[in-house]
Each structure stands twice: as structure tokens, then as C-alpha cells.
Coordinates of C-alpha atoms and ligand atoms in Angstrom, one line a residue:
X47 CA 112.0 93.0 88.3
X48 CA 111.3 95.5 85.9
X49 CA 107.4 96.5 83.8
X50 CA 107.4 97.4 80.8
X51 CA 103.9 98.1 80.2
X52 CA 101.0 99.3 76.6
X53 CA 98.5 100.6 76.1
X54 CA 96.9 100.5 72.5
X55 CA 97.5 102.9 70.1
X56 CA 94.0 104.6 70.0
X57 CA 92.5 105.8 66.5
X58 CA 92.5 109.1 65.7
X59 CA 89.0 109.2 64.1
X60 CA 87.6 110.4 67.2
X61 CA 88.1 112.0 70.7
X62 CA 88.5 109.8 73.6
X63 CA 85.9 108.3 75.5
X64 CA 85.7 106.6 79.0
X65 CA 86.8 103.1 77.4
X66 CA 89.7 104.7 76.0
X67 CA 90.9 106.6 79.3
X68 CA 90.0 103.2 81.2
X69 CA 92.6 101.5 79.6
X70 CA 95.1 104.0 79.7
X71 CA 94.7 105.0 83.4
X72 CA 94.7 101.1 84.7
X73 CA 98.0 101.0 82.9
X74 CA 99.2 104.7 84.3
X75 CA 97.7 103.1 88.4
X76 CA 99.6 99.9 87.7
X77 CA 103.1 101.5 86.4
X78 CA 102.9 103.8 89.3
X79 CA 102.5 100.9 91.8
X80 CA 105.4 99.2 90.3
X81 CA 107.4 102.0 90.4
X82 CA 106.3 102.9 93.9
X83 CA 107.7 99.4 94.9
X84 CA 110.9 100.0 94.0
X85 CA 110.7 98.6 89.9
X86 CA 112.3 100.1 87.1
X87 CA 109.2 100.9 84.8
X88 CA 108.7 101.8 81.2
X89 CA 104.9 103.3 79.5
X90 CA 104.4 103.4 76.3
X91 CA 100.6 104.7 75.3
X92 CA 100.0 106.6 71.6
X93 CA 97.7 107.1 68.3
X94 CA 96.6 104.7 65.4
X95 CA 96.8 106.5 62.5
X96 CA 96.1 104.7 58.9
X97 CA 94.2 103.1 57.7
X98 CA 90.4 103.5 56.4
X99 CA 88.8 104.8 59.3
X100 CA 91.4 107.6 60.0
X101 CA 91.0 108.5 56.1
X102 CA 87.4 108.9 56.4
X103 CA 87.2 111.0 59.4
X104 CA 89.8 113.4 58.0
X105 CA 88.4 113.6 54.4
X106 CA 84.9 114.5 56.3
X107 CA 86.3 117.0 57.4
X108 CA 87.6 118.6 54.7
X109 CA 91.8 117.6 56.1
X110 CA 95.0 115.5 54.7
X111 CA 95.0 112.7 56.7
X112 CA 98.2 113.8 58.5
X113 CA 96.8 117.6 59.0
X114 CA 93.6 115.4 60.9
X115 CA 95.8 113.5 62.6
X116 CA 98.0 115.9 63.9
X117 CA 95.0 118.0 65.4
X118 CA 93.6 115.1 67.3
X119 CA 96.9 113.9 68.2
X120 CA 97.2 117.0 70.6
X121 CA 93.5 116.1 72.1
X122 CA 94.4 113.0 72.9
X123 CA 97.8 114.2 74.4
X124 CA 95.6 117.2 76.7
X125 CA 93.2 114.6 77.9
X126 CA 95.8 112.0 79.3
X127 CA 97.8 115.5 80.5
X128 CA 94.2 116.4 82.0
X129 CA 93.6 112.6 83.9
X130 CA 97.3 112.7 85.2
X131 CA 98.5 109.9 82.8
X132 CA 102.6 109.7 83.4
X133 CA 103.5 107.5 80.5
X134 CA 107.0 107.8 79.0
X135 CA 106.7 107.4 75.4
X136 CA 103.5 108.5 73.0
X137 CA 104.1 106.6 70.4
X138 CA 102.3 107.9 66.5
X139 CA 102.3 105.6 63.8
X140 CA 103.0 108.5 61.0
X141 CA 106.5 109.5 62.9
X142 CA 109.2 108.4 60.1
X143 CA 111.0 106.4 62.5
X144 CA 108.1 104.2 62.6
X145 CA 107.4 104.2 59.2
X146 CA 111.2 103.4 58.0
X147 CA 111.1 100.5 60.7
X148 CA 108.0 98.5 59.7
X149 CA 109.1 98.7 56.3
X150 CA 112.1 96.9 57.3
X151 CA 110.3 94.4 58.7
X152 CA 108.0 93.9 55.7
X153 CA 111.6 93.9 53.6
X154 CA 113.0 90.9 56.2
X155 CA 110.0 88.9 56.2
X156 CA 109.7 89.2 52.4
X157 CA 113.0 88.6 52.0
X158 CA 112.7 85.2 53.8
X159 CA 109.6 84.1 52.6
X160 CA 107.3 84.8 54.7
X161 CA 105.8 86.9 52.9
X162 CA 103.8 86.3 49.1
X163 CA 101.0 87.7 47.2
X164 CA 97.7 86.1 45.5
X165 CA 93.9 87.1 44.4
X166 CA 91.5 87.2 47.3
X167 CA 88.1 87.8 47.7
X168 CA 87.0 88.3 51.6
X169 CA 84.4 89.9 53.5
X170 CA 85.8 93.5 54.4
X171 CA 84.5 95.8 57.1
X172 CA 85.8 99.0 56.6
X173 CA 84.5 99.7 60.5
X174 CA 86.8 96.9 62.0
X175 CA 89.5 96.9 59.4
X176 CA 89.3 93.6 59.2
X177 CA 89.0 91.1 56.2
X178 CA 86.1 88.2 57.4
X179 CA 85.4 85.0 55.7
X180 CA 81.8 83.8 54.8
X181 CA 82.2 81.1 57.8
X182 CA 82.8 84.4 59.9
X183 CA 79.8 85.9 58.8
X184 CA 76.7 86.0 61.0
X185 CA 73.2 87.4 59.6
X186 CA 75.8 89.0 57.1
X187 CA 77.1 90.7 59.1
X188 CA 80.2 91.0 60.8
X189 CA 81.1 88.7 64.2
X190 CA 81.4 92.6 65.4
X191 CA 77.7 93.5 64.2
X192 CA 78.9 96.1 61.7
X193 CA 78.7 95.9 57.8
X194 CA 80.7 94.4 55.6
X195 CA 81.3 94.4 51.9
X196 CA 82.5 92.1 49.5
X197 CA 86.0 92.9 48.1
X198 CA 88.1 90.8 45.7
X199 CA 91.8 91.9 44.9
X200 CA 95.6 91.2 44.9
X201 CA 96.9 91.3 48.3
X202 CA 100.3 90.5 50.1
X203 CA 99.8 87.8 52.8
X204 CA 101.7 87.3 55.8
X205 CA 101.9 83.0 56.2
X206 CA 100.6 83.3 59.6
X207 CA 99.0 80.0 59.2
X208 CA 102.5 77.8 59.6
X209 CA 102.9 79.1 62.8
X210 CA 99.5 78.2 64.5
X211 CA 101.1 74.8 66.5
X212 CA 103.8 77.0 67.6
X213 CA 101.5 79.9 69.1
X214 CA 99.2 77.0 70.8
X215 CA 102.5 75.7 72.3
X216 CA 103.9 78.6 73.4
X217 CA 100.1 79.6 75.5
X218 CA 100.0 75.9 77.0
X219 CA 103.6 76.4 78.2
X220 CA 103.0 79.9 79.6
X221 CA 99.8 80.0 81.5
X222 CA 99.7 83.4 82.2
X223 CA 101.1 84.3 78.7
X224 CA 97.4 85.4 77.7
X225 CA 95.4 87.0 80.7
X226 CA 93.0 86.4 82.0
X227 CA 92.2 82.7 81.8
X228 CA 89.0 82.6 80.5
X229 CA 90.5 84.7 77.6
X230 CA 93.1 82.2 77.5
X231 CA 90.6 79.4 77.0
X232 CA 88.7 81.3 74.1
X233 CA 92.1 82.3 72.2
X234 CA 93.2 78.4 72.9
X235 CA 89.4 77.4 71.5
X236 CA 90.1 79.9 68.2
X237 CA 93.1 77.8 67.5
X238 CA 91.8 75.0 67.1
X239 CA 90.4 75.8 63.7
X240 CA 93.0 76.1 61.3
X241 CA 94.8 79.5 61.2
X242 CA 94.5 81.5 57.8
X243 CA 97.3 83.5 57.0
X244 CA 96.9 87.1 57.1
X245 CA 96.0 89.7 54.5
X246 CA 98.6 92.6 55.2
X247 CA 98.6 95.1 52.3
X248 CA 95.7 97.4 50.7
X249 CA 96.1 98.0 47.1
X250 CA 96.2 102.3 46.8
X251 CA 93.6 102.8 44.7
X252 CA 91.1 101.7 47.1
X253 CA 92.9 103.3 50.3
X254 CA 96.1 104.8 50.2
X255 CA 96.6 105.9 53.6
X256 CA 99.1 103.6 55.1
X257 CA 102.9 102.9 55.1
X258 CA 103.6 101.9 51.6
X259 CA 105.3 98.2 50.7
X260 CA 108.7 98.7 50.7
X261 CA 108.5 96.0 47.6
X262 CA 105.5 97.0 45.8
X263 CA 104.6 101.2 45.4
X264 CA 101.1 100.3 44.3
X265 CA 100.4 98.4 47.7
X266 CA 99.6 100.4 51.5
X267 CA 100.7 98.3 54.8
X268 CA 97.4 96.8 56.2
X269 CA 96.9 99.5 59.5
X270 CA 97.0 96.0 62.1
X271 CA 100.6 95.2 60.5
X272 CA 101.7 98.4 60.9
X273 CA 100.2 99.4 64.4
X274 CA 101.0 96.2 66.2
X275 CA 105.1 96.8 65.4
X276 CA 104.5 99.7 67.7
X277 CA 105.1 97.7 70.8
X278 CA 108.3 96.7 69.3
X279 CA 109.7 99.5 67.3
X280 CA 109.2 101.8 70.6
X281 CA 111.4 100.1 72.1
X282 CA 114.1 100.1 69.1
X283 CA 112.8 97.0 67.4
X284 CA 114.8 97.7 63.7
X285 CA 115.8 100.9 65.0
X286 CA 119.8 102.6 64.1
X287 CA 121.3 101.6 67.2
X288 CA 118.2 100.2 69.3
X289 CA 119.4 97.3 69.9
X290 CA 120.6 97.6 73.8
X291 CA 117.0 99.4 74.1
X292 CA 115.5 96.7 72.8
X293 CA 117.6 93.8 74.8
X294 CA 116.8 95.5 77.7
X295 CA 112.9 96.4 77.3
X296 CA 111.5 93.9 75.1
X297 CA 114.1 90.7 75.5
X298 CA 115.0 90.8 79.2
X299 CA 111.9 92.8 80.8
X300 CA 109.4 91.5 78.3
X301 CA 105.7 93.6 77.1
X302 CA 103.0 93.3 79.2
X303 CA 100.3 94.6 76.9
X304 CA 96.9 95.7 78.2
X305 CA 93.8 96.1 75.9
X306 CA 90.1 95.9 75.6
X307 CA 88.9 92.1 74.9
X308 CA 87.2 93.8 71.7
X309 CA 91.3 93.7 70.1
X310 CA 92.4 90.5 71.4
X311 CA 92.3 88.0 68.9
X312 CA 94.9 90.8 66.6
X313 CA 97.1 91.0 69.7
X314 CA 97.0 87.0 70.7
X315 CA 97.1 85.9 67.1
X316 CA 98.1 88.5 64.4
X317 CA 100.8 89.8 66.6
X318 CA 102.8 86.9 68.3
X319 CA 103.1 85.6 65.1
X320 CA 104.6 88.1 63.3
X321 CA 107.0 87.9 65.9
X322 CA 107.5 84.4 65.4
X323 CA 107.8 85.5 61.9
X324 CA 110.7 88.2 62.5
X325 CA 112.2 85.9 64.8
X326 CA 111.6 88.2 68.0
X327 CA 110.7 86.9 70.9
X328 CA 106.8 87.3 72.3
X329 CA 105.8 89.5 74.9
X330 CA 105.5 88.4 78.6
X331 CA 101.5 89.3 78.9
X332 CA 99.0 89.5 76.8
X333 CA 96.0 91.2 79.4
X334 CA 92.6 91.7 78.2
X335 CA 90.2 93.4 79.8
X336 CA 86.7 93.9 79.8
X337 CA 84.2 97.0 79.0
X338 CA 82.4 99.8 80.4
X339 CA 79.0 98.9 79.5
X340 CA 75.7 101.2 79.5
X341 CA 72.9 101.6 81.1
X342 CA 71.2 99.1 78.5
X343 CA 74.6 97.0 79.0
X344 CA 76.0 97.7 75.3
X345 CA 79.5 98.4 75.1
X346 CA 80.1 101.8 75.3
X347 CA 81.2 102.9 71.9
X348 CA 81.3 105.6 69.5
X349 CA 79.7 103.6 66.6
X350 CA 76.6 103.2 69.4
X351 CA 76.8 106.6 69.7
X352 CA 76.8 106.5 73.8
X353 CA 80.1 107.6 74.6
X354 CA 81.1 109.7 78.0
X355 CA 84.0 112.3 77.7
X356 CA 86.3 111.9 79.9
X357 CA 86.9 115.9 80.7
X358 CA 83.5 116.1 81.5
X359 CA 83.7 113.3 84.3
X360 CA 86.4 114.8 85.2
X361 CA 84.8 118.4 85.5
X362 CA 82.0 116.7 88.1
X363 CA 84.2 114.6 90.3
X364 CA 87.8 115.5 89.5
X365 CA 90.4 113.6 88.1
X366 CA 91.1 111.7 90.8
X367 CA 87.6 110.7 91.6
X368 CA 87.4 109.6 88.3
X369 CA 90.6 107.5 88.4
X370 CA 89.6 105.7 91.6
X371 CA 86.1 105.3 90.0
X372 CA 87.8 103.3 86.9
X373 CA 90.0 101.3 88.9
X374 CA 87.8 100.5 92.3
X375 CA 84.3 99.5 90.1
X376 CA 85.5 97.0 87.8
X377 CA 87.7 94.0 88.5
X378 CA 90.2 93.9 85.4
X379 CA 89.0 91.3 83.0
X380 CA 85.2 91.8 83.8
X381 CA 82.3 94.3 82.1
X382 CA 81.0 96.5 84.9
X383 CA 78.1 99.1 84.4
X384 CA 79.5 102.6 84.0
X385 CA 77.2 105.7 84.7
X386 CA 77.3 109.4 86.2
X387 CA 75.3 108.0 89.5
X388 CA 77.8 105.0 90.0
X389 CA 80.3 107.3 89.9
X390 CA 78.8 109.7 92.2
X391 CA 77.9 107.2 94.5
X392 CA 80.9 105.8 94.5
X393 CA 83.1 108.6 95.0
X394 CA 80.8 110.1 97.7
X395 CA 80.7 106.7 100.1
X396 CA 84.3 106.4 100.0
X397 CA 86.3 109.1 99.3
X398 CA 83.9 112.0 100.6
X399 CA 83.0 110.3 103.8
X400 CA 85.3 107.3 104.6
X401 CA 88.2 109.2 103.9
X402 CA 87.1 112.8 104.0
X403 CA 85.6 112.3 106.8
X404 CA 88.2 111.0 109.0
X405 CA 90.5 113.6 107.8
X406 CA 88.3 116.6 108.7
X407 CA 87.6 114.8 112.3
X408 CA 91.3 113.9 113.2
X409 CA 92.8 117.5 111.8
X410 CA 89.7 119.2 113.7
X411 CA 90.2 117.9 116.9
X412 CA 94.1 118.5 116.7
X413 CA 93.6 121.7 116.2
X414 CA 91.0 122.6 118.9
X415 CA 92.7 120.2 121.7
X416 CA 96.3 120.3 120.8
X417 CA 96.9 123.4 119.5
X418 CA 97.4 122.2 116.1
X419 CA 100.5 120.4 116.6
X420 CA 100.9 116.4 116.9
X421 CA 100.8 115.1 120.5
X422 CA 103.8 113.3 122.0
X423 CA 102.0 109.7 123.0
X424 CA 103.3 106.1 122.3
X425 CA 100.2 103.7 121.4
X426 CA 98.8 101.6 123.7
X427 CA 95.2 100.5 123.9
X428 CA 94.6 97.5 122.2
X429 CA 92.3 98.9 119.7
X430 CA 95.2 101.2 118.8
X431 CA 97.5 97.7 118.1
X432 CA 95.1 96.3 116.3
X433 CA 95.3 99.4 113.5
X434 CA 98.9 99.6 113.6
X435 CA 99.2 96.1 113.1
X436 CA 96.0 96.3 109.8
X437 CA 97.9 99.2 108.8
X438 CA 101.5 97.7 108.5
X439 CA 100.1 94.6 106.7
X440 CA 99.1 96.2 103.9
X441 CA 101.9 97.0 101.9
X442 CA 102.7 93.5 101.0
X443 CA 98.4 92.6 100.4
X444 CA 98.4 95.8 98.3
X445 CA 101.6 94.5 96.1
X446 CA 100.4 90.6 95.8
X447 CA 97.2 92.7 94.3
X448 CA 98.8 94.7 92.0
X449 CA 101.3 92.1 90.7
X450 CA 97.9 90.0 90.2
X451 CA 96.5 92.6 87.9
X452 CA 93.9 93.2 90.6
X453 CA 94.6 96.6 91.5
X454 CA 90.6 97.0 92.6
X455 CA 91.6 94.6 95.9
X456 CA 94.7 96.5 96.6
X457 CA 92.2 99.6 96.9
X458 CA 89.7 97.8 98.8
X459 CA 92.4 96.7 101.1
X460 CA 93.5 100.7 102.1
X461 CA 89.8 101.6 102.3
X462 CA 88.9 98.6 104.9
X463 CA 91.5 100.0 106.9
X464 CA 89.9 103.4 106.0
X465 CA 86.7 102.1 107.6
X466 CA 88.4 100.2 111.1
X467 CA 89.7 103.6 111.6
X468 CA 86.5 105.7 111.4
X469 CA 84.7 102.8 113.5
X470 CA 87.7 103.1 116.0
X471 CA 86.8 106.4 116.2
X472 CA 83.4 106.3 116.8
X473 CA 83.9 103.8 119.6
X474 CA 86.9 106.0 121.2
X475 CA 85.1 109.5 120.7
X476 CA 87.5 111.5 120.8
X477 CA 85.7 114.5 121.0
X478 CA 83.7 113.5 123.8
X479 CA 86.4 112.6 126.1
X480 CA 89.5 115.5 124.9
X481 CA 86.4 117.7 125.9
X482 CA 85.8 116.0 129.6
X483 CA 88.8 116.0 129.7
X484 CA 90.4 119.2 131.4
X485 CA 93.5 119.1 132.9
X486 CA 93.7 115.6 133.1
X487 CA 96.9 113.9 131.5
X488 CA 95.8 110.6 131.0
X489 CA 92.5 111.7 129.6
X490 CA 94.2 114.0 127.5
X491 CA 96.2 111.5 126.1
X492 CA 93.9 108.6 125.3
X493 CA 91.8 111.1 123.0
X494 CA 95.3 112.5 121.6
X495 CA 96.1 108.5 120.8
X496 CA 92.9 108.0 118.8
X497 CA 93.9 111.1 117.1
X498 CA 97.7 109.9 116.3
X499 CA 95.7 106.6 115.1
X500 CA 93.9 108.1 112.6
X501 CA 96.4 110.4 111.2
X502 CA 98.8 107.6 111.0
X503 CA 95.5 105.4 109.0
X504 CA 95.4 108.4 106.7
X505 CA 99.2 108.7 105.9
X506 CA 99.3 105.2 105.3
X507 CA 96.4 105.3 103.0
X508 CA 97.6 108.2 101.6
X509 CA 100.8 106.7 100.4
X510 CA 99.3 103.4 99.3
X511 CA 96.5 105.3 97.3
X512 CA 99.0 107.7 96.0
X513 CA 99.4 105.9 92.2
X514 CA 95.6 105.7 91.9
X515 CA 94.9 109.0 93.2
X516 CA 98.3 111.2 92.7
X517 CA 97.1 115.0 93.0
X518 CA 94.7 114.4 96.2
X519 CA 96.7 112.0 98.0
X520 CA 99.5 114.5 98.1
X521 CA 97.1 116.7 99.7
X522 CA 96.2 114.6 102.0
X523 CA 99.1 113.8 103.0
X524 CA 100.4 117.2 103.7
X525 CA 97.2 117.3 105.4
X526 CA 99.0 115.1 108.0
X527 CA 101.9 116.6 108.2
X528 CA 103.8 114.4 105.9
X529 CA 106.0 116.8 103.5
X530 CA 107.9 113.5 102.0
X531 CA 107.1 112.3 98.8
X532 CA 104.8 108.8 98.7
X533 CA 107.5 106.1 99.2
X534 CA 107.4 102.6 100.0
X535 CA 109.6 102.8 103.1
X536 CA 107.3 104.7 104.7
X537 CA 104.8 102.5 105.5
X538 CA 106.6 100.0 106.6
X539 CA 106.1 101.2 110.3
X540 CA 102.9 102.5 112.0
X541 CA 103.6 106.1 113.8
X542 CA 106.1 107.9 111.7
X543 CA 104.6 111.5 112.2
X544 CA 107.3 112.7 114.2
X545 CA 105.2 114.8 118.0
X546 CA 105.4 118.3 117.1
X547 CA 104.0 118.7 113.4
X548 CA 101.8 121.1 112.9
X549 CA 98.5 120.2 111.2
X550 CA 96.3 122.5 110.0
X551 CA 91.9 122.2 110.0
X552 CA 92.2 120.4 106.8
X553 CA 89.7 121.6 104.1
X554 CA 87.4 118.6 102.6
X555 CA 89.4 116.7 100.7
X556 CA 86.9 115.6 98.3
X557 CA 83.5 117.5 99.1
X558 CA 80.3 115.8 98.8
X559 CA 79.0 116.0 94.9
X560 CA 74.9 116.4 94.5
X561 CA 73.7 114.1 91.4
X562 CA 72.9 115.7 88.2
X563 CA 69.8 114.0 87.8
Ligands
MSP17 N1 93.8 101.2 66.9 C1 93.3 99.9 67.5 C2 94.4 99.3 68.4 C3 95.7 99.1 67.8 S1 96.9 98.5 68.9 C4 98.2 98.3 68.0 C5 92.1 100.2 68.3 N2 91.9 101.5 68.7 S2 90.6 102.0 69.4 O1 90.7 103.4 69.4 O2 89.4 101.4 68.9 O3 90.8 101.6 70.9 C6 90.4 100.3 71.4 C7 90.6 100.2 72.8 O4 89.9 101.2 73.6 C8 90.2 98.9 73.4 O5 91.0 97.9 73.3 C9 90.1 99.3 74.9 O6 91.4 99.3 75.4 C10 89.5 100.7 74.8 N3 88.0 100.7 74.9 C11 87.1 101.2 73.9 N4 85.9 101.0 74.4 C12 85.8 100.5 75.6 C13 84.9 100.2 76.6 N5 83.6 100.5 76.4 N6 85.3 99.7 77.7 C14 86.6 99.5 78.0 N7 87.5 99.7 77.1 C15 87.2 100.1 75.9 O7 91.3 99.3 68.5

């Protein structure tokens, strides 16, 4: 098996916020998962940036659309460098290579037909960069809430319409083709009114920032048309010699694309049919997933003007705080409340005293009653067993999670096992009985086992938190005298520390933050 996974390209009228990084970490914990279990994987994250919105923003502020862009390219590219995001490919829709390729495409599907022109008038919102009909409309406004204007011109159109029986086939065939269900249900209920075909060109005089029509010079590329190829063309889609790229990426691995419900209907609809159109095959998954809402429970948005910044999240509970944050709270496909207390709260129950706490104990008492080294003792109270045999189990729950797009239960599984260990070690107390103790052997060595126990608890949560939480589980897991690098095959057997290590008083892992407010 092999993942090739997206992100959206992200606009480049604005700096990220929280919804924005969301996406693009859950993609970065779920690549690093697969790769962690042994898959060859492929990222592909980048910028949006035609199109109206783009063109506003830079004329604002006083730029050429491309000098805008390429300034707030490199902020997106320092943030996702800031939150540890490993993709492999950031893809911007201005690079020529880009540009040359979706005018091929435009050139093929004109070419064949699928392509023609006509006068149109339609409901435009310059905010969605979307074309609505009057049916669309409610309380005039757009389905979206924002305004919308009413337009009438030439356009090209994209016959997006023949293929609607096609796409309805092709989602009651696959069932998890468009994730999750209930998104499934409400593209499968937008089919069944008739499919329009899509407006794909903007005439220059009223916006010229876009790819120009390779047949018509007085005619932009609609920013959708030209964004969506990304997924493609990244992976040499009508590239000079992409074709074994392609085979291997799009053909054989197949897309799983991940986005916010908001941009659904463009992936689910606009997208797989201008596949159909340029005869390409569709991508394995389409996954939506839900929002970070307020604390009024609005999506959080720019245009609502309640945005968090990432950096500044990350500046209060680190990056890794914020990453587990993002990908423990929510269940992919669901809204969940976002706010600096949740996080707070979140990352001080679990991480600074379920986990921080067990690694302070365990390393403390190693140090004070063994000298700081790992004590030579093979397992064997029952409560000990019981661990070893929690602990070995959860490789395979923590893959069936991941490969169900539920990477919140593969966390919850690591910290339940996070939880039996600190409970074990309240009922074995350690540091009551290593301090009665003395020069007894067998004293000695029960505490020293509830000590090995824990250690071994930590490095297997260490390793199986390692994609979610890269920079402090390696930490950790030096912490515990594990120099090796997070790998699979290490957890597939309880008590790997090898008698001997030194282990060091480990410093808090993640020290307890106090709330802002
Ligand atoms: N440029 C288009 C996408 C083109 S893809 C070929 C676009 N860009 S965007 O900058 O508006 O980013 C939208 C994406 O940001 C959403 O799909 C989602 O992934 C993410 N989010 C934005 N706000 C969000 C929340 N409040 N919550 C969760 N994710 C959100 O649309």
C-alpha cells in the first residue's frame, strides 16, 4: 500500500489561521503514520493564487499580484516549517509548470468538445468565487451568507452537466469514494438535481488575474479550474515526461484528498468531472472534514473576523501541544469547539500529567534507587502482564484507527495505556516500597519492575505518538533510554530497554501551562 495524500491549496489573501493549519497537520499526523507502518507516502500541501480574492488583497496593498503572492507564500511556508509539517511537495499555482499544464488541458478538452462558450448572466460572489443561480440564492444572498452581485457576460463552459449519471455511478459503486458518509449522502442528494455545466473562464476586463485561455487572450482560467489540476499536475498530470510519476501516484496509488466540508461540493463535483472530462481516472478519497467552531459556534473564519494564529498557539503550548490538540479534540468529519482554555485543558490533563507525570516518577525513582541505570528484572506480577500485554496490542488498534481516518482513537488508545500505567503505579508505589526496601533483593526488585513497566508504557507511547507529536516524543524517548529512531518494529515486544541504560531525572516533558484568562 502506498498514500498519496492533499491538502488544499490555501489562498494567499491572508495568513493562516487554526482551520487552515488543522487541515494541513491531520494530513502531516496521518502521512507520518503511514509512513511509520512501513507505506511508501507522498504530501502534497501549497497556495491558491488567482483569482479575485488574491487580486484584491494585493492591490490593497499597494503589490502585483505575483509580488503579494510571493511574500505570503514564504509565511505560509515558515508557519507549516514552524508546526513541523513534513510535506514533500508545495505546490503554487503561478509556477509556469503549472500554468503551461492546465493550459493543455483547457487545449484537450476544447479540442474535443468539451469545452464551448455562450452569454450568461449568474449570481457572482466575488467572496466564494463562485457563479450562483437565483434558485441558489437565499435572502439574496449567497448559500455561503456572503454577497453576491449580478453579472452577465461571455463565458467558456466546461459540459460538466453530461457527466452527472456517471459521477452518481461511480459514488454508489465506491462507498468510501466520498468520506465521510454523511457527506456522501448530501453530495449523492446534490445530484439529484440536474447538474449545470460549469462556468470556467473570466473575461480580463473584469479580472485578469488568472491563467489565460490558451484559445481565447481576452479570457482568464476560472481560479477552481485552475486550482483543482493541482492534485494532478503535481504529480506530472500533462507534464514533459510525467507520465511514470503520474502512473505511479495518481493511477496505481490513487489521491486521497482532505479538505474542509466548506470546499466539498468543488472537489466532489467540479473536480471528478473534469477528470471524467480529460479522461483521467478519479482519485481514491474524497475526505471532508468538519470545522473549528467559536465560542458562539460560527465557523472560524477570516471574513468573521475570529481567526486564531497558529504561531501564537503555538507560542503558549508548543507545537506539539498544539498538534495533539488538533488531532485528539475533534473526530475527523465533525465540528468541535476550539478555544485557548480547551487547549489548555487539554494539554495539561494529558500530556502534562498523564504523561509527564509518569515520566518524571519512573526516571526519578531510577535515579535515586538504581543509580540511574535500568535494573536487570524479567516481569512477573500479574499486573505487570497485564501492561505488557495492553501495550503490545496497540500497534495494530492504533493502525485500524489511522487507516479509518480516525487518528483521535488511535491517540486515545496510547493514552489509556498512558493512564493503566499511572494507576499501576499508584497501586504498586514504588516509592514506598524501593524506600522499605533496604538490602532486600526481592523488594528491590518488585519496585525496580514497576519502574521497567512504566518506562517500557512510555517508550511504547512514545513511538506510537511519535507522528502526532514528532519533536517531544523524541525527547521522551531518549528520556528512556531509547536512542533509536521511532519505528514500527519496536513495539512489537514489551521490554526492549536493554538492563544497563542509563536514564537520566528527566526534566518535565511538557510543564503545566497557567490559563491566560
Ligand atoms: N483555495 C481554495 C481551495 C482550493 S483547492 C484546489 C480554498 N482555500 S482556503 O484558504 O479558503 O482554505 C480552505 C480550507 O481551509 C478548508 O477546506 C479547510 O481545509 C480549511 N479551513 C478553513 N477554515 C476552517 C475551520 N474553521 N475549521 C477547519 N478547517 C477550516 O478554499
Amino acid at each position: 500500500m502506498s498514500l498519496y495524500i492533499t491538502t488544499p491549496l490555501y489562498y494567499v489573501n491572508d495568513t493562516p489561521h487554526i482551520g487552515h493549519a488543522y487541515t494541513t497537520i491531520i494530513a502531516d499526523v496521518l502521512r507520518r503514520y503511514r509512513r511509520m507502518y512501513g507505506e511508501e507516502t507522498l504530501f502534497l500541501t501549497g497556495t491558491d493564487e488567482h483569482g479575485q480574492k488574491v487580486q484584491t488583497a494585493a492591490l490593497k496593498r499597494g503589490l502585483t499580484p505575483q509580488a503579494h503572492c510571493d511574500e505570503m507564500v514564504l509565511n505560509f511556508q515558515n508557519i507549516w516549517k514552524e508546526l513541523g509539517i513534513d510535506y514533500d511537495i508545495f505546490y503554487r499555482t503561478t509556477q509556469p509548470t503549472h500554468v503551461k499544464a492546465v493550459q493543455a488541458c483547457l487545449q484537450d478538452l476544447y479540442d474535443r468538445d468539451e469545452i464551448y462558450t455562450k452569454e450568461f448572466t449568474g449570481w457572482y460572489s466575488v467572496s466564494d468565487e463562485i457563479f450562483y443561480t437565483e434558485k441558489d440564492l437565499v435572502g439574496g444572498k449567497a448559500p455561503t451568507g456572503s454577497e453576491v452581485g449580478l453579472v452577465t457576460e461571455k463565458n467558456y463552459f466546461f459540459k460538466m452537466s453530461k457527466y452527472q449519471d456517471e459521477l452518481i455511478a461511480h459514488i454508489e459503486k465506491n462507498p468510501t469514494f466520498i468520506a465521510p458518509e454523511s457527506k456522501r449522502n448530501e453530495v449523492l442528494g446534490f445530484l439529484k438535481k440536474p447538474l449545470q455545466d460549469l462556468c470556467i473562464s473570466r473575461p480580463k476586463a473584469r479580472m485578469s488575474w488568472g491563467i489565460e485561455m490558451p484559445f481565447d487572450k481576452d479570457y482568464v482560467t476560472y481560479v477552481w479550474f485552475d486550482a483543482l489540476l493541482n492534485y494532478a499536475v503535481g504529480v506530472g498530470f500533462k507534464i514533459p515526461d510525467g507520465e511514470a510519476q503520474f502512473e505511479k501516484w495518481w493511477t496505481t496509488c490513487g489521491a486521497t484528498h482532505l479538505m474542509g466540508k466548506d470546499i466539498l461540493t468543488t472537489h466532489a463535483v467540479y473536480w471528478t468531472t473534469m477528470l471524467m472530462g480529460l479522461r483521467a481516472p478519479l482519485p481514491k478519497q474524497i475526505f471532508a472534514h468538519g470545522w473549528w467552531l467559536t465560542e458562539s459556534n460560527e465557523k472560524m473564519s477570516k471574513s468573521k473576523g475570529a481567526v486564531v494564529k497558529p504561531l501564537d498557539m503555538k507560542n503558549m503550548v508548543g507545537v506539539d501541544g498544539l498538534r495533539y490538540f488538533l488531532t485528539r479534540d475533534i473526530h475527523l468529519g465533525n465540528d468541535a469547539q476550539f478555544s485557548q482554555d480547551l487547549v489548555i485543558a487539554r494539554v495539561n490533563t494529558d500530556l502534562a500529567n498523564n504523561f509527564g507525570n509518569l515520566l518524571s516518577r519512573s526516571t526519578n525513582l531510577i535515579d535515586k534507587f538504581f543509580g540511574g541505570h535500568v535494573p536487570d528484572i524479567k516481569f512477573s506480577m500479574p499486573a505487570s502482564l497485564a501492561l505488557a500485554k495492553q501495550a503490545e496490542a496497540l500497534p495494530e488498534i492504533v493502525h485500524h484507527e489511522v487507516m479509518a481516518m480516525a487518528p483521535n482513537r488511535a491517540i486515545e488508545a496510547v493514552t489509556d495505556l498512558l493512564s493503566a500505567a499511572n494507576k499501576y503505579m499508584e497501586d504498586q508505589a514504588p516509592w514506598k516500597s524501593l524506600k522499605a526496601a533496604g538490602d532486600d533483593v526481592e523488594k528491590l526488585n518488585l519496585g525496580g519492575e514497576a519502574l521497567l513497566v512504566s518506562l517500557e508504557c512510555l517508550r511504547f507511547a512514545g513511538i506510537l505518538l511519535s507522528p502526532v507529536m514528532p519533536v517531544k516524543m523524541a525527547e521522551l524517548l531518549k528520556s528512556v533510554g531509547w536512542g533509536n529512531l521511532p519505528s514500527i518494529n519496536d513495539v512489537k515486544k514489551f521490554q526492549m530497554i536493554p538492563a544497563g541504560t542509563a536514564i537520566a531525572k528527566a526534566a518535565p516533558l511538557f510543564p503545566r501551562i497557567e490559563s491566560a484568562s
